[in-house]
PDB file of C-alpha atoms in Angstrom:
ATOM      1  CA  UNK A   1     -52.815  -1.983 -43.251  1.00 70.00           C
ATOM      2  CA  UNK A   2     -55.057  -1.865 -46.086  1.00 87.00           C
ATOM      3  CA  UNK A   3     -54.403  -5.058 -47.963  1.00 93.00           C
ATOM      4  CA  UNK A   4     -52.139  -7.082 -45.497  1.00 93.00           C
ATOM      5  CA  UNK A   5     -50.085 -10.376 -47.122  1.00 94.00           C
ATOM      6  CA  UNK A   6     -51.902 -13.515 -47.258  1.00 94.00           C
ATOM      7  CA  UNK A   7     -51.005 -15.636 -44.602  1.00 94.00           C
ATOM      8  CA  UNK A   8     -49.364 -18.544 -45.024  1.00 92.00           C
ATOM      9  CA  UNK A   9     -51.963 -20.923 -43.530  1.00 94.00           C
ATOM     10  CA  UNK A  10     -54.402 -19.882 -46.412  1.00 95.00           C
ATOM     11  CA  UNK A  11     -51.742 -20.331 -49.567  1.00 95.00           C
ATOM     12  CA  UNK A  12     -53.209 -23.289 -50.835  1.00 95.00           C
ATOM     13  CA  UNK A  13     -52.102 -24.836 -54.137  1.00 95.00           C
ATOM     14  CA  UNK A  14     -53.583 -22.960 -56.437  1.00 95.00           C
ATOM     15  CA  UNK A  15     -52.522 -19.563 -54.986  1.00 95.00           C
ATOM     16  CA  UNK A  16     -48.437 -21.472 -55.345  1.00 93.00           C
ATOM     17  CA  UNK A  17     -49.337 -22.176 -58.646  1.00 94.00           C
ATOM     18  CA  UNK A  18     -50.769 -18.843 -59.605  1.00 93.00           C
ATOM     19  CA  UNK A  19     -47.343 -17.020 -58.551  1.00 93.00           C
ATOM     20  CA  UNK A  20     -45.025 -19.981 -60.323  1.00 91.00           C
ATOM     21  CA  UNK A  21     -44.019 -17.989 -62.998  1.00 88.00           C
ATOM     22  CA  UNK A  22     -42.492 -15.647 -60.378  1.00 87.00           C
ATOM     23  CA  UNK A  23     -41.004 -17.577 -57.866  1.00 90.00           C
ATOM     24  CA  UNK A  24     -39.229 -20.942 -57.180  1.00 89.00           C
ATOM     25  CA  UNK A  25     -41.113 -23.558 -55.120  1.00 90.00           C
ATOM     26  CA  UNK A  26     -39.179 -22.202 -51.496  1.00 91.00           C
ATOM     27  CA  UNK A  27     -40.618 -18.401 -51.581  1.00 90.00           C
ATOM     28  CA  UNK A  28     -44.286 -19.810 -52.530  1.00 90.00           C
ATOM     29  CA  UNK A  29     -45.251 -18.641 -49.344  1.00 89.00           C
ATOM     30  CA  UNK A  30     -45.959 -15.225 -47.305  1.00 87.00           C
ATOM     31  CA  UNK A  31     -42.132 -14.374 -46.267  1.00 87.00           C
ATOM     32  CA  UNK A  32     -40.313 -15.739 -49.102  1.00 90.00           C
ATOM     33  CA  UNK A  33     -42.979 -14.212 -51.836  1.00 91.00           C
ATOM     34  CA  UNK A  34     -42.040 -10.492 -50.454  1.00 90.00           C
ATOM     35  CA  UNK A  35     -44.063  -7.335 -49.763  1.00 92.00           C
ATOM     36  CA  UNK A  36     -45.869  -7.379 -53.444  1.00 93.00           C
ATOM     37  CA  UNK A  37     -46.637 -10.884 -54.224  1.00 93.00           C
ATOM     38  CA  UNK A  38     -47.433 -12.052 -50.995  1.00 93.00           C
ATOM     39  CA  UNK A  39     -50.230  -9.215 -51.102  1.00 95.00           C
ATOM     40  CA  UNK A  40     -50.778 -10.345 -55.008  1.00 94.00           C
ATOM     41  CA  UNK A  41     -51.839 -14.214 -53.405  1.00 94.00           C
ATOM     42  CA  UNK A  42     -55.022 -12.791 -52.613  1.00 96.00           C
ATOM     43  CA  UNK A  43     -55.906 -12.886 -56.076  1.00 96.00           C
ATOM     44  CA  UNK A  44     -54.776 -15.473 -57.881  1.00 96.00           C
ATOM     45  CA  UNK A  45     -56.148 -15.519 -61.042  1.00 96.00           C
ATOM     46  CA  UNK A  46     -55.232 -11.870 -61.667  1.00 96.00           C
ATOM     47  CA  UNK A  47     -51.857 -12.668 -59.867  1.00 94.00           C
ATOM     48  CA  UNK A  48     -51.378 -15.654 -62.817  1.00 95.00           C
ATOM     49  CA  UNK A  49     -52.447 -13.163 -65.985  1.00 94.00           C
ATOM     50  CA  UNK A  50     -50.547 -10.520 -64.812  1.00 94.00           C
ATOM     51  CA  UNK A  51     -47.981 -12.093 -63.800  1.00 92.00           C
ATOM     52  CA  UNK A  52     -47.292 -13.583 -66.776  1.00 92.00           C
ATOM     53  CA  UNK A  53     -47.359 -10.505 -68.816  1.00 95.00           C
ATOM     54  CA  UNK A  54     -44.733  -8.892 -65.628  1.00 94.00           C
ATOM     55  CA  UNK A  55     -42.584 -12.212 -66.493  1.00 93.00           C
ATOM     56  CA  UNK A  56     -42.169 -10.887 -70.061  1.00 96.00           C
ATOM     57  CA  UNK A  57     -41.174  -6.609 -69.062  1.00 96.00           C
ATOM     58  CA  UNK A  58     -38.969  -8.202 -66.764  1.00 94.00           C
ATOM     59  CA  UNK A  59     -37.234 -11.380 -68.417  1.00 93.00           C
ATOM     60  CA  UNK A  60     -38.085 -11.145 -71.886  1.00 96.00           C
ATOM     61  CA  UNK A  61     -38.448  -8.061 -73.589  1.00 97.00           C
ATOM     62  CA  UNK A  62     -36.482  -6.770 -76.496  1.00 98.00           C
ATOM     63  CA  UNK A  63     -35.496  -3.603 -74.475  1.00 98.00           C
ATOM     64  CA  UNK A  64     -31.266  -3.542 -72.745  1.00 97.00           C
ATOM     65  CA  UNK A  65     -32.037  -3.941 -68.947  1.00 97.00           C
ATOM     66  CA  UNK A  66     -30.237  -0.518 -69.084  1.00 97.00           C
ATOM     67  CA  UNK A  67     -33.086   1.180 -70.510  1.00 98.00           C
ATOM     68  CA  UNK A  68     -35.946  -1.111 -69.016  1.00 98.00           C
ATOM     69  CA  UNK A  69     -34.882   0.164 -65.628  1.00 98.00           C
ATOM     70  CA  UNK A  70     -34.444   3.789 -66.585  1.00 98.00           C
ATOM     71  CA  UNK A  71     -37.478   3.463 -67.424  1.00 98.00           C
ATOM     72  CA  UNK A  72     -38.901   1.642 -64.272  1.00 98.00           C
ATOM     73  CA  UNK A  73     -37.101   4.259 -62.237  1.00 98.00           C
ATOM     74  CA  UNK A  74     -38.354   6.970 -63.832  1.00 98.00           C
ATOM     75  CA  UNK A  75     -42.207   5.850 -63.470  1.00 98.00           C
ATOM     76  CA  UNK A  76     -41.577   5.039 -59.973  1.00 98.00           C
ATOM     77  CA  UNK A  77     -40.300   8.509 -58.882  1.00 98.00           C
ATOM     78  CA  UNK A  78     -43.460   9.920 -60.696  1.00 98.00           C
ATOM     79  CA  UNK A  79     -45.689   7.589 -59.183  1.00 98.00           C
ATOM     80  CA  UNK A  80     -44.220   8.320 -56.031  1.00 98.00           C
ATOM     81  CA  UNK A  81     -43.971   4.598 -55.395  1.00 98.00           C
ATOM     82  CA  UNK A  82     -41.159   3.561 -52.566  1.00 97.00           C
ATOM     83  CA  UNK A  83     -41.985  -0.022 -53.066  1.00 96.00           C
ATOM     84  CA  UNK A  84     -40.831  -0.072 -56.965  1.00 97.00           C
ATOM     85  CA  UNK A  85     -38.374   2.531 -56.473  1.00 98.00           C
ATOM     86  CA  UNK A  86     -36.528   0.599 -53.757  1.00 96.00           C
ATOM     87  CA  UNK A  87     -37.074  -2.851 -55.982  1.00 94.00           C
ATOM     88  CA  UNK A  88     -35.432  -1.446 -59.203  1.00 97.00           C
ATOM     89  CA  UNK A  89     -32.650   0.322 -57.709  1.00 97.00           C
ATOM     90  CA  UNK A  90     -30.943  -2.382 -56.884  1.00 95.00           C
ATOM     91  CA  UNK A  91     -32.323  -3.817 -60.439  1.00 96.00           C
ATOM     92  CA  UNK A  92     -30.818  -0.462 -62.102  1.00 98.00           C
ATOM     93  CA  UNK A  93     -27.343  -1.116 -60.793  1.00 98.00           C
ATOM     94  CA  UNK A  94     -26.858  -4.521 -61.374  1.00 97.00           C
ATOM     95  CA  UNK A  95     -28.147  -3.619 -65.082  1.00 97.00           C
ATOM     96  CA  UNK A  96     -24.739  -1.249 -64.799  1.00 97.00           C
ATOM     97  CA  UNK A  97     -26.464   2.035 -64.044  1.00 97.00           C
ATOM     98  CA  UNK A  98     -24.352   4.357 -61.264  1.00 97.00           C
ATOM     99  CA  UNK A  99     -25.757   6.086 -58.159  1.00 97.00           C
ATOM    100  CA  UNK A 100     -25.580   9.390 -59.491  1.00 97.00           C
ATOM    101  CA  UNK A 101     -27.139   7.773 -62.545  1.00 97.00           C
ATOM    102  CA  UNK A 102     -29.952   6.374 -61.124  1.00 98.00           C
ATOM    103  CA  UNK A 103     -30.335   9.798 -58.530  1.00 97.00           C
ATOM    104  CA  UNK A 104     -31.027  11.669 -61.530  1.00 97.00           C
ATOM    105  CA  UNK A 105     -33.619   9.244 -63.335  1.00 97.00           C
ATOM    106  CA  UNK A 106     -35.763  10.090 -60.708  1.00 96.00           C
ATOM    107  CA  UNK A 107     -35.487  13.551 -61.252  1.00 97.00           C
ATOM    108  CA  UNK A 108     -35.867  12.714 -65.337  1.00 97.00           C
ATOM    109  CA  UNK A 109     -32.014  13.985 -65.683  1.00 97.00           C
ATOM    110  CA  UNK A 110     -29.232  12.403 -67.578  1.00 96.00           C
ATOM    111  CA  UNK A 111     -26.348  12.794 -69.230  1.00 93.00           C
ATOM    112  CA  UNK A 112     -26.718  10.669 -72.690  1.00 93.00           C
ATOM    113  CA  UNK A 113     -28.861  11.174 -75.050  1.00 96.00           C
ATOM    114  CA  UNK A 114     -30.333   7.603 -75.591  1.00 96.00           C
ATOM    115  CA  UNK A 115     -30.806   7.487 -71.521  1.00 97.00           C
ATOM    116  CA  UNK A 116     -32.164  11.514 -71.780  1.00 98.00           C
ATOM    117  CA  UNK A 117     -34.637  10.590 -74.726  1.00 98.00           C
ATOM    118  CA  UNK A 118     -35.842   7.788 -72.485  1.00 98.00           C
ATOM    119  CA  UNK A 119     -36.699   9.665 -69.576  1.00 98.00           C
ATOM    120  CA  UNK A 120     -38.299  12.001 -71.581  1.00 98.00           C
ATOM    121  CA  UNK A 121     -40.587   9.135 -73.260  1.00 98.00           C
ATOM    122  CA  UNK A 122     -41.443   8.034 -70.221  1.00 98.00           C
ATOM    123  CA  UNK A 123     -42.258  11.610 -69.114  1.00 98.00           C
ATOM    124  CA  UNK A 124     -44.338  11.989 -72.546  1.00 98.00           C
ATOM    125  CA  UNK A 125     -46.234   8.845 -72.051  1.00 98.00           C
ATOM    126  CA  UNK A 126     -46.962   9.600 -68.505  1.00 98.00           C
ATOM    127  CA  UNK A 127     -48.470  13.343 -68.994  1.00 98.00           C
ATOM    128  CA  UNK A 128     -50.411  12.144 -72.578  1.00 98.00           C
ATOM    129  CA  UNK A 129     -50.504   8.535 -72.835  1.00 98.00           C
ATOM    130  CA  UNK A 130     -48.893   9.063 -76.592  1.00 98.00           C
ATOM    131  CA  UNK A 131     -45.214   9.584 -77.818  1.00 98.00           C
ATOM    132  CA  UNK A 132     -45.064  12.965 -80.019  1.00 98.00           C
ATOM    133  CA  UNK A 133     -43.514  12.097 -83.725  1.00 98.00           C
ATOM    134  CA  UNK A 134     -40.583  13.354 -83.042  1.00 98.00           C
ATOM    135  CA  UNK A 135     -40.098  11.804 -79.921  1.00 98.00           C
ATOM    136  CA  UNK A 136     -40.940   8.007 -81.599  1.00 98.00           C
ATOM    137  CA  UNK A 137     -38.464   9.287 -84.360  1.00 98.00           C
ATOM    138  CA  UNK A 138     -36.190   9.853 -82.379  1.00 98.00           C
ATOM    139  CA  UNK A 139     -36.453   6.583 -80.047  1.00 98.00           C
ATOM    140  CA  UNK A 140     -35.937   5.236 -83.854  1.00 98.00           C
ATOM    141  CA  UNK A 141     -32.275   6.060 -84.022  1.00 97.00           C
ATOM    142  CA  UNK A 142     -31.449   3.815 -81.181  1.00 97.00           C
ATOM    143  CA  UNK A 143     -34.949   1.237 -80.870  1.00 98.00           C
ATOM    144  CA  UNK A 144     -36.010  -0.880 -83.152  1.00 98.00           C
ATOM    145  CA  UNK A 145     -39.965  -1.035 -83.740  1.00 98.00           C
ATOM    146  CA  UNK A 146     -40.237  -4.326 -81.133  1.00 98.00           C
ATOM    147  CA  UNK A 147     -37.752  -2.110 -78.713  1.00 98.00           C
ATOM    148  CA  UNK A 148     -40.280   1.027 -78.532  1.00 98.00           C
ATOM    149  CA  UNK A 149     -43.418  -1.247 -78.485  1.00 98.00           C
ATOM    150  CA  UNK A 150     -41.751  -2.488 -75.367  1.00 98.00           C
ATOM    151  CA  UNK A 151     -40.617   0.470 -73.888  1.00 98.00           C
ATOM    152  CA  UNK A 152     -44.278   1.431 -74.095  1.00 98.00           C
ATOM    153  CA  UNK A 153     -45.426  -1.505 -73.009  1.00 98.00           C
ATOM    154  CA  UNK A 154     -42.459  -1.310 -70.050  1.00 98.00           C
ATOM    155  CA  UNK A 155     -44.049   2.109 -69.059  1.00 98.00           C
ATOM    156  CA  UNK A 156     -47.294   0.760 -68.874  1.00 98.00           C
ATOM    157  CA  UNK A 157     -46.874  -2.293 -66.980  1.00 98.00           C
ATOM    158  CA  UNK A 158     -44.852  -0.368 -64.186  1.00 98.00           C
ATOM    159  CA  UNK A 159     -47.499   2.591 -64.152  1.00 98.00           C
ATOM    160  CA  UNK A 160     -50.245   0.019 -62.927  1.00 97.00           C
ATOM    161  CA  UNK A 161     -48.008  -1.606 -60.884  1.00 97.00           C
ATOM    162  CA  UNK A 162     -47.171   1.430 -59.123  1.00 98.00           C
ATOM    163  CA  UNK A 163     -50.772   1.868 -59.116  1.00 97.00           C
ATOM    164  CA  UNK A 164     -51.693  -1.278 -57.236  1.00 96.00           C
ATOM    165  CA  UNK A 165     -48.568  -1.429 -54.980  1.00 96.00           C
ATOM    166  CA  UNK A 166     -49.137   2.185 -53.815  1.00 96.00           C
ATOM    167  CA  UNK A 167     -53.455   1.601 -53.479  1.00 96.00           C
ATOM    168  CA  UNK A 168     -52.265  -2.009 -51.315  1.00 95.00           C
ATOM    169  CA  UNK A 169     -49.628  -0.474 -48.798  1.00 94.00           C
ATOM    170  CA  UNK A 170     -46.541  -2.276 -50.204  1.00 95.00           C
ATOM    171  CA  UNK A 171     -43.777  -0.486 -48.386  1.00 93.00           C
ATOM    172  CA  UNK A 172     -40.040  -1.571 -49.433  1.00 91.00           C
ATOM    173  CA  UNK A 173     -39.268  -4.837 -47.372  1.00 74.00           C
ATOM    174  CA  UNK A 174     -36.772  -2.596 -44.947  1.00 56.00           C
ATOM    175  CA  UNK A 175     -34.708  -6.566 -43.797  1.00 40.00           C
ATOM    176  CA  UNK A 176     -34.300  -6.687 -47.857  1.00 38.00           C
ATOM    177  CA  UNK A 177     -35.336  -9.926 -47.865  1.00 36.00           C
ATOM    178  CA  UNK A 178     -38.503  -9.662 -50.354  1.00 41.00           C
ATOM    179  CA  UNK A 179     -37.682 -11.316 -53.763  1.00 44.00           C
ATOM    180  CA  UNK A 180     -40.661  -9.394 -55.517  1.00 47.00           C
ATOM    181  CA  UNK A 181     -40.271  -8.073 -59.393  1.00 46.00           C
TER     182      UNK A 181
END
């Protein structure tokens, strides 16, 4: 395992405090934390600032959870990252997306045009690191400016935390019992 979860006899209080923005008091700790942040409590000061800006995608942002996770999805089937794909399923339904829905997010399919534009964004901002002017335009007739600086800001965040999750060895937590985001 190349980054293994901190055990629980080294969280100390300042690794609990780092992931409090997270998680309540009771999954401080290497079970309850999950497969992500309980690999995350190694570092805790990158843990805390990213965290905080993960807090935000997640809890804050502008964008309809509909679209976030379209989104997510979409970034974690070309990132090839089981971890995040496995997390946001279960993110993308509650958020009201089907099976078949989500399915074809990973393959960058849908059916509407706000959820095809978004898969294509993603797609865009994944092969170029830029939206094309028509593309932005376009977002336009259904984002507002804070909505799109989100949605690339969404991409982003899940791009490098594909990136770390699939460079650590988080697998999906197969019991279900992880309460990453």
């Amino acid at each position: 395992m190349r980054l293994p979860p901190l055990p629980d006899d080294e969280w100390d209080d300042r690794t609990r405090e780092a992931l409090s923005a997270l998680l309540p008091r009771r999954l401080r700790n290497e079970y309850g934390a999950g497969p992500a942040m309980s690999r995350m409590a190694r570092h805790p000061d990158l843990a805390e600032a990213f965290l905080s800006f993960s807090v935000y995608i997640l809890f804050r942002s502008t964008l309809p959870a509909r679209v976030r996770e379209l989104a997510t999805l979409r970034v974690a089937a070309r990132r090839e990252c089981a971890y995040e794909w496995a997390h946001h399923v279960q993110l993308a339904r509650e958020a009201g997306l089907t099976e078949a829905e989500i399915e074809a997010a990973g393959r960058g399919k849908a059916d509407g045009p706000l959820d095809s534009l978004i898969l294509g964004a993603v797609d865009e901002l994944e092969d170029r690191s830029t939206l094309s002017d028509r593309t932005w335009e376009a977002l336009g007739e259904h984002l507002d400016e804070r909505q799109r600086m989100d949605l690339v800001f969404t991409v982003g965040a899940y791009a490098v935390m594909a990136m770390a999750f699939n460079s650590f060895g988080v697998l999906p937590d197969a019991q279900g019992s992880g309460h990453d985001h």
